[in-house]
């Protein structure tokens, strides 16, 4: 069987329309090519409105937003910043950019996000030592908000400011509030695989207008507003280009449709695979509305006969991209000597987890191709008694 010729199905490719193309070309024709311009201002207004916060700074990546967030919270060398161990490396790397020490917290089973009970207990213990973290970065994984009722209560009790890494969760809500709005500062990403993309880009959002204004200042080389290039502090070149902001505005206007489509893809995978012994899905936790940015499954080799590696490799022979769940930070060579609170849940999710193609451009036929290929994995036991 030669299946190698079928067009490749990607995990989460961009979804562009004429709307973005028109906006991009209009920005181009206006000659606002250089960083900043009316589309950047407009994109920032659109983002703040969508997230339900006072203001937003459009930046050239989510990683840049994380870095600036920690600077704005005055995190520096000698400080600890706690974060989820199950995340993409960018979250932890930003902690190192400011010279601080990351401490990793395990996941809960309910949402795969940070375990609020573990966090609370660790904060209590740290406060008795007088060693509370300077900040906490909570990650909203795979399109779903963390349990903010419990997490924010614990952080209020100990006076720890929260950065919400909502890079994977734009469009999600928790108790009716939008992802990105839960921390003192929220971080968004418009990287190529995210639910909306500007090819590369990100944003820092906050209800605190002064913080956002300072983020813009730091992101523009910290130039003082005078003619002669005056600098009072170290700045960065982190602003988003006007051309890309135009694409972002077109994408943001289509966000609800993207969420709907990704949730539909999730329902279709569930209908096809959920009944199989040894297959379970990333749950949608109570109180939240996930974007289902990626549909993730856990595969139990004992029951299924195969694990995520075999399924992934088989999908690859059908020219289908699937990826393992994030490898926890405390297992990464670069971070393995750092402190971790718990860790067994994230390790288990990594060992058994697989992310399936979930892009909003995925056609019904292509999703069926994924499901068929999944079920045809050699040695997979799908027979229902
Ligand atoms: C994608 C991502 C980032 C980084 O965003 P970039 O725009 O790629 O820099 C940060 N955190 C998480 C959880 C992400 O998934």
Coordinates of C-alpha atoms and ligand atoms in Angstrom, one line a residue:
X1 CA 0.0 0.0 0.0
X2 CA 1.5 3.3 -1.0
X3 CA 0.0 6.0 1.2
X4 CA 3.0 8.3 1.1
X5 CA 1.5 10.3 -1.8
X6 CA -1.4 11.6 0.2
X7 CA -0.9 15.3 1.0
X8 CA 0.5 15.8 4.5
X9 CA -1.9 16.5 7.3
X10 CA -0.3 18.9 9.8
X11 CA -0.9 19.1 13.5
X12 CA -2.1 22.7 13.6
X13 CA -1.4 24.7 10.4
X14 CA -2.4 28.3 9.7
X15 CA -5.9 29.1 8.5
X16 CA -5.9 32.2 6.3
X17 CA -8.7 33.8 4.3
X18 CA -9.1 36.6 1.8
X19 CA -9.9 38.8 4.7
X20 CA -6.3 38.6 6.1
X21 CA -4.8 38.9 2.6
X22 CA -6.8 42.1 1.9
X23 CA -5.8 43.6 5.3
X24 CA -2.1 42.7 4.7
X25 CA -2.0 44.2 1.2
X26 CA -3.8 47.3 2.4
X27 CA -1.2 47.8 5.1
X28 CA 1.6 47.1 2.6
X29 CA 0.1 49.7 0.1
X30 CA -0.2 52.3 2.9
X31 CA 3.6 52.0 3.2
X32 CA 3.3 51.4 7.0
X33 CA 5.9 48.6 6.6
X34 CA 8.1 49.6 9.5
X35 CA 7.3 48.5 13.0
X36 CA 4.3 50.3 14.5
X37 CA 1.6 52.0 12.6
X38 CA -2.2 52.1 12.7
X39 CA -2.7 48.3 12.4
X40 CA -0.6 47.7 15.5
X41 CA -2.8 50.2 17.5
X42 CA -5.9 48.6 16.1
X43 CA -4.8 45.1 16.9
X44 CA -4.0 46.1 20.4
X45 CA -7.5 47.6 20.9
X46 CA -9.1 44.5 19.3
X47 CA -7.1 42.2 21.6
X48 CA -7.8 44.1 24.8
X49 CA -11.5 44.1 23.9
X50 CA -11.5 40.4 23.1
X51 CA -9.7 39.4 26.3
X52 CA -11.7 41.9 28.4
X53 CA -8.8 43.8 29.8
X54 CA -7.8 47.5 29.8
X55 CA -4.9 47.3 27.3
X56 CA -2.6 45.2 25.2
X57 CA 0.9 45.5 23.8
X58 CA 1.5 43.7 20.5
X59 CA 4.9 42.1 20.5
X60 CA 7.0 39.9 18.1
X61 CA 6.5 36.7 20.2
X62 CA 4.8 35.2 23.2
X63 CA 8.2 34.5 24.6
X64 CA 9.0 38.3 24.4
X65 CA 5.8 38.9 26.3
X66 CA 6.8 36.4 29.0
X67 CA 10.2 38.0 29.3
X68 CA 8.7 41.5 29.7
X69 CA 6.1 40.3 32.1
X70 CA 8.8 39.1 34.5
X71 CA 10.7 42.4 34.1
X72 CA 7.6 44.4 34.9
X73 CA 7.0 42.3 38.0
X74 CA 10.7 43.2 39.0
X75 CA 11.8 39.6 39.0
X76 CA 15.6 39.2 39.0
X77 CA 18.6 37.2 40.0
X78 CA 18.1 35.3 43.3
X79 CA 14.3 35.2 42.9
X80 CA 12.2 32.1 42.4
X81 CA 9.4 31.9 39.9
X82 CA 7.1 29.0 40.1
X83 CA 5.4 27.5 37.0
X84 CA 3.8 24.4 35.5
X85 CA 6.2 21.6 34.7
X86 CA 4.0 20.5 31.8
X87 CA 4.5 23.3 29.3
X88 CA 6.5 24.4 26.3
X89 CA 10.1 25.4 27.1
X90 CA 9.4 29.1 26.4
X91 CA 7.7 29.5 29.8
X92 CA 10.6 28.3 31.7
X93 CA 13.2 29.9 29.5
X94 CA 11.8 33.4 30.2
X95 CA 12.4 32.8 33.9
X96 CA 16.1 32.2 33.1
X97 CA 16.3 35.3 30.9
X98 CA 15.8 37.5 34.0
X99 CA 18.3 35.3 36.0
X100 CA 15.6 33.9 38.3
X101 CA 15.3 30.2 39.4
X102 CA 12.4 28.2 38.1
X103 CA 10.5 25.8 40.4
X104 CA 8.1 23.4 38.7
X105 CA 4.7 22.3 39.9
X106 CA 2.9 19.2 38.8
X107 CA -0.4 18.9 36.8
X108 CA -3.8 17.9 38.1
X109 CA -5.6 15.1 36.2
X110 CA -8.8 17.2 35.7
X111 CA -7.3 19.7 33.2
X112 CA -3.6 18.8 33.0
X113 CA -3.0 22.3 34.2
X114 CA -1.2 23.3 37.4
X115 CA -2.5 21.4 40.5
X116 CA -4.0 24.0 42.8
X117 CA -3.8 21.8 45.9
X118 CA -0.1 21.1 45.4
X119 CA 0.5 24.8 44.7
X120 CA -1.3 25.8 47.9
X121 CA 0.6 23.3 50.0
X122 CA 4.0 24.4 48.5
X123 CA 3.2 28.1 49.1
X124 CA 2.3 27.3 52.7
X125 CA 5.5 25.5 53.2
X126 CA 7.6 28.2 51.5
X127 CA 6.0 30.9 53.6
X128 CA 7.1 29.1 56.8
X129 CA 10.7 29.3 55.4
X130 CA 10.3 32.9 54.3
X131 CA 11.0 31.7 50.8
X132 CA 7.9 32.6 48.8
X133 CA 8.3 33.0 45.0
X134 CA 8.5 36.4 43.5
X135 CA 5.9 35.4 40.8
X136 CA 3.9 32.5 39.5
X137 CA 3.4 31.7 35.8
X138 CA 0.3 29.6 35.3
X139 CA 0.0 27.9 31.9
X140 CA -3.3 27.3 30.1
X141 CA -2.5 24.0 28.3
X142 CA -3.9 22.9 25.0
X143 CA -6.7 25.5 24.9
X144 CA -8.0 25.2 28.4
X145 CA -7.8 27.6 31.4
X146 CA -6.3 26.4 34.6
X147 CA -8.4 26.2 37.8
X148 CA -8.2 29.9 38.6
X149 CA -10.7 30.0 41.5
X150 CA -8.3 27.9 43.6
X151 CA -5.0 29.1 42.1
X152 CA -5.8 32.8 42.5
X153 CA -7.1 32.3 46.1
X154 CA -3.9 30.6 47.1
X155 CA -1.8 33.4 45.5
X156 CA -3.9 36.1 47.1
X157 CA -3.4 34.4 50.5
X158 CA 0.4 34.6 50.1
X159 CA 0.6 37.8 48.0
X160 CA 2.2 36.2 44.9
X161 CA 1.5 38.0 41.6
X162 CA 0.3 35.8 38.7
X163 CA 1.4 35.8 35.1
X164 CA -1.1 33.9 32.9
X165 CA 0.6 32.1 30.0
X166 CA -2.4 31.9 27.7
X167 CA -0.3 31.3 24.6
X168 CA -2.3 28.2 23.8
X169 CA -5.7 29.3 25.1
X170 CA -6.8 32.5 23.3
X171 CA -10.6 32.2 22.9
X172 CA -11.1 29.9 25.9
X173 CA -13.1 31.0 29.0
X174 CA -13.3 30.1 32.7
X175 CA -16.4 30.9 34.6
X176 CA -17.3 33.3 31.7
X177 CA -14.0 35.2 31.8
X178 CA -11.6 35.1 28.9
X179 CA -8.2 33.4 28.9
X180 CA -5.5 36.0 29.4
X181 CA -7.5 38.1 31.9
X182 CA -6.7 36.1 35.1
X183 CA -3.3 37.3 36.1
X184 CA -1.8 40.7 36.8
X185 CA -0.4 40.2 33.3
X186 CA -1.5 37.8 30.5
X187 CA 0.6 36.5 27.7
X188 CA -0.7 35.5 24.2
X189 CA 1.1 34.0 21.2
X190 CA 0.4 34.2 17.5
X191 CA 3.1 31.7 16.5
X192 CA 2.4 29.6 13.3
X193 CA 0.7 26.7 15.1
X194 CA -1.5 28.7 17.5
X195 CA -5.2 29.2 17.1
X196 CA -4.7 32.5 15.5
X197 CA -1.3 33.4 13.8
X198 CA 0.6 36.3 12.4
X199 CA 3.3 33.9 11.3
X200 CA 5.1 35.0 14.5
X201 CA 3.9 37.4 17.2
X202 CA 2.5 37.7 20.7
X203 CA 1.0 40.2 23.1
X204 CA 1.1 41.2 26.7
X205 CA -2.3 42.1 28.2
X206 CA -3.3 43.7 31.5
X207 CA -5.9 45.7 33.3
X208 CA -3.0 47.9 34.5
X209 CA -2.5 50.5 31.8
X210 CA 0.8 51.6 33.4
X211 CA 2.2 48.1 33.0
X212 CA 1.2 47.9 29.4
X213 CA 2.7 51.3 28.7
X214 CA 5.9 50.2 30.3
X215 CA 5.9 47.0 28.2
X216 CA 5.7 49.1 25.0
X217 CA 8.5 51.3 26.2
X218 CA 10.8 48.4 27.0
X219 CA 9.9 46.6 23.8
X220 CA 10.9 49.7 21.7
X221 CA 14.5 49.8 23.0
X222 CA 13.4 51.9 26.0
X223 CA 13.9 55.1 23.9
X224 CA 13.0 58.2 25.8
X225 CA 10.5 60.5 24.0
X226 CA 13.2 63.0 22.9
X227 CA 15.0 63.4 19.6
X228 CA 18.6 62.5 20.7
X229 CA 18.3 58.8 21.5
X230 CA 18.2 59.0 25.3
X231 CA 18.1 55.7 27.2
X232 CA 17.7 55.4 31.0
X233 CA 17.5 51.6 31.1
X234 CA 18.1 48.5 29.0
X235 CA 15.5 48.0 26.3
X236 CA 14.5 45.3 23.8
X237 CA 13.4 45.1 20.2
X238 CA 10.2 43.3 20.7
X239 CA 7.5 45.2 18.8
X240 CA 5.2 43.6 16.2
X241 CA 5.4 44.8 12.6
X242 CA 2.4 46.7 11.2
X243 CA 2.1 44.2 8.4
X244 CA 1.7 41.3 10.8
X245 CA -0.7 43.2 13.0
X246 CA -3.0 43.6 9.9
X247 CA -2.9 39.8 9.6
X248 CA -3.6 39.5 13.3
X249 CA -6.7 41.7 13.1
X250 CA -8.2 39.5 10.3
X251 CA -7.4 36.4 12.3
X252 CA -8.9 37.7 15.5
X253 CA -12.1 38.6 13.8
X254 CA -12.4 34.9 12.9
X255 CA -11.5 33.5 16.3
X256 CA -15.0 32.3 17.2
X257 CA -15.2 30.2 14.1
X258 CA -11.8 28.7 14.8
X259 CA -12.9 27.7 18.3
X260 CA -16.1 26.2 17.0
X261 CA -14.3 24.2 14.3
X262 CA -11.6 22.9 16.7
X263 CA -14.3 21.8 19.2
X264 CA -16.1 20.0 16.5
X265 CA -12.9 18.2 15.5
X266 CA -12.6 17.2 19.1
X267 CA -16.1 15.8 19.2
X268 CA -15.5 13.8 16.0
X269 CA -12.4 12.2 17.5
X270 CA -14.3 11.4 20.7
X271 CA -17.1 9.8 18.8
X272 CA -14.7 7.6 16.8
X273 CA -12.1 6.7 19.5
X274 CA -13.6 7.2 23.0
X275 CA -15.2 3.8 23.2
X276 CA -12.0 2.0 22.7
X277 CA -10.5 0.3 25.8
X278 CA -7.2 2.1 26.6
X279 CA -8.0 5.4 24.9
X280 CA -9.0 8.5 27.0
X281 CA -9.2 12.2 26.2
X282 CA -7.8 15.4 27.8
X283 CA -10.9 16.2 30.0
X284 CA -12.7 19.5 29.8
X285 CA -12.7 20.6 33.5
X286 CA -15.9 22.1 35.1
X287 CA -16.4 25.8 34.8
X288 CA -14.2 26.1 31.7
X289 CA -14.9 26.3 28.0
X290 CA -11.9 25.0 26.0
X291 CA -10.9 26.0 22.5
X292 CA -9.7 22.4 22.0
X293 CA -6.6 24.0 20.4
X294 CA -5.1 20.5 20.2
X295 CA -7.1 17.3 20.8
X296 CA -4.9 15.1 23.1
X297 CA -5.4 11.5 24.0
X298 CA -3.9 9.2 26.5
X299 CA -3.1 5.7 25.2
X300 CA -2.8 2.8 27.7
X301 CA -0.6 0.2 26.1
X302 CA -1.8 -2.5 28.5
X303 CA -5.3 -2.3 27.1
X304 CA -4.8 -0.9 23.7
X305 CA -1.9 -3.1 22.7
X306 CA 0.1 -0.1 21.5
X307 CA 1.4 3.1 23.0
X308 CA 1.6 6.7 21.6
X309 CA 4.9 6.1 19.9
X310 CA 3.6 3.2 17.7
X311 CA 0.5 5.2 16.8
X312 CA 2.5 8.3 16.0
X313 CA 5.0 6.3 13.9
X314 CA 2.1 4.6 12.0
X315 CA 0.4 8.0 11.4
X316 CA 3.7 9.3 10.0
X317 CA 3.8 6.4 7.4
X318 CA 0.4 7.9 6.3
X319 CA 2.0 11.3 6.1
X320 CA 0.0 12.5 9.1
X321 CA 1.7 14.6 11.8
X322 CA 0.9 13.8 15.4
X323 CA 3.1 14.9 18.4
X324 CA 3.8 13.7 21.9
X325 CA 2.4 15.7 24.8
X326 CA 4.9 18.4 26.1
X327 CA 7.8 16.8 27.8
X328 CA 7.8 18.1 31.4
X329 CA 10.4 20.7 32.2
X330 CA 11.8 18.7 35.2
X331 CA 12.7 16.0 32.7
X332 CA 14.5 18.3 30.3
X333 CA 18.3 18.1 30.4
X334 CA 18.5 21.9 30.7
X335 CA 16.2 21.9 33.8
X336 CA 16.6 18.5 35.4
X337 CA 18.5 19.8 38.4
X338 CA 15.7 22.3 39.3
X339 CA 13.2 21.7 42.1
X340 CA 9.9 20.1 41.2
X341 CA 6.9 19.8 43.4
X342 CA 5.3 16.4 42.6
X343 CA 5.9 15.5 38.9
X344 CA 4.4 12.0 38.6
X345 CA 1.2 13.2 36.9
X346 CA 3.0 15.2 34.2
X347 CA 5.4 12.3 33.7
X348 CA 2.4 10.0 33.1
X349 CA 0.7 12.4 30.7
X350 CA 4.0 12.7 28.8
X351 CA 4.5 8.9 28.7
X352 CA 0.9 8.1 27.5
X353 CA -0.1 11.3 25.7
X354 CA -0.5 12.1 22.0
X355 CA -1.7 15.2 20.2
X356 CA -3.7 14.6 17.1
X357 CA -4.1 16.9 14.0
X358 CA -6.6 19.6 15.2
X359 CA -6.2 22.6 12.8
X360 CA -9.3 24.5 11.8
X361 CA -8.4 23.8 8.2
X362 CA -8.6 20.1 8.7
X363 CA -11.3 18.8 6.3
X364 CA -13.9 16.1 7.3
X365 CA -12.3 13.7 4.8
X366 CA -8.8 14.4 6.2
X367 CA -10.0 13.8 9.8
X368 CA -11.4 10.5 8.7
X369 CA -8.0 9.7 7.2
X370 CA -6.5 10.3 10.6
X371 CA -9.0 8.2 12.4
X372 CA -8.7 5.3 9.9
X373 CA -5.0 5.4 10.1
X374 CA -5.1 5.5 13.9
X375 CA -7.3 2.4 14.0
X376 CA -5.1 0.6 11.5
X377 CA -2.0 0.8 13.7
X378 CA -0.5 -2.7 13.7
X379 CA -1.2 -4.6 17.0
X380 CA -3.9 -2.1 18.1
X381 CA -6.7 -3.9 19.8
X382 CA -9.9 -2.0 19.1
X383 CA -12.4 -4.9 19.2
X384 CA -15.3 -4.0 21.5
X385 CA -16.6 -7.0 23.4
Ligands
LIG1 C1 3.8 28.9 22.0 C2 4.0 29.0 23.4 C3 4.8 30.0 24.0 C4 5.7 30.9 23.1 O1 5.1 31.7 22.2 P1 5.9 32.2 20.9 O2 5.0 33.2 20.3 O3 6.2 31.0 20.1 O4 7.2 32.8 21.5 C5 4.8 30.2 25.3 N1 4.1 29.4 26.2 C6 3.4 28.4 25.7 C7 2.7 27.5 26.7 C8 3.3 28.1 24.3 O5 2.6 27.1 23.9

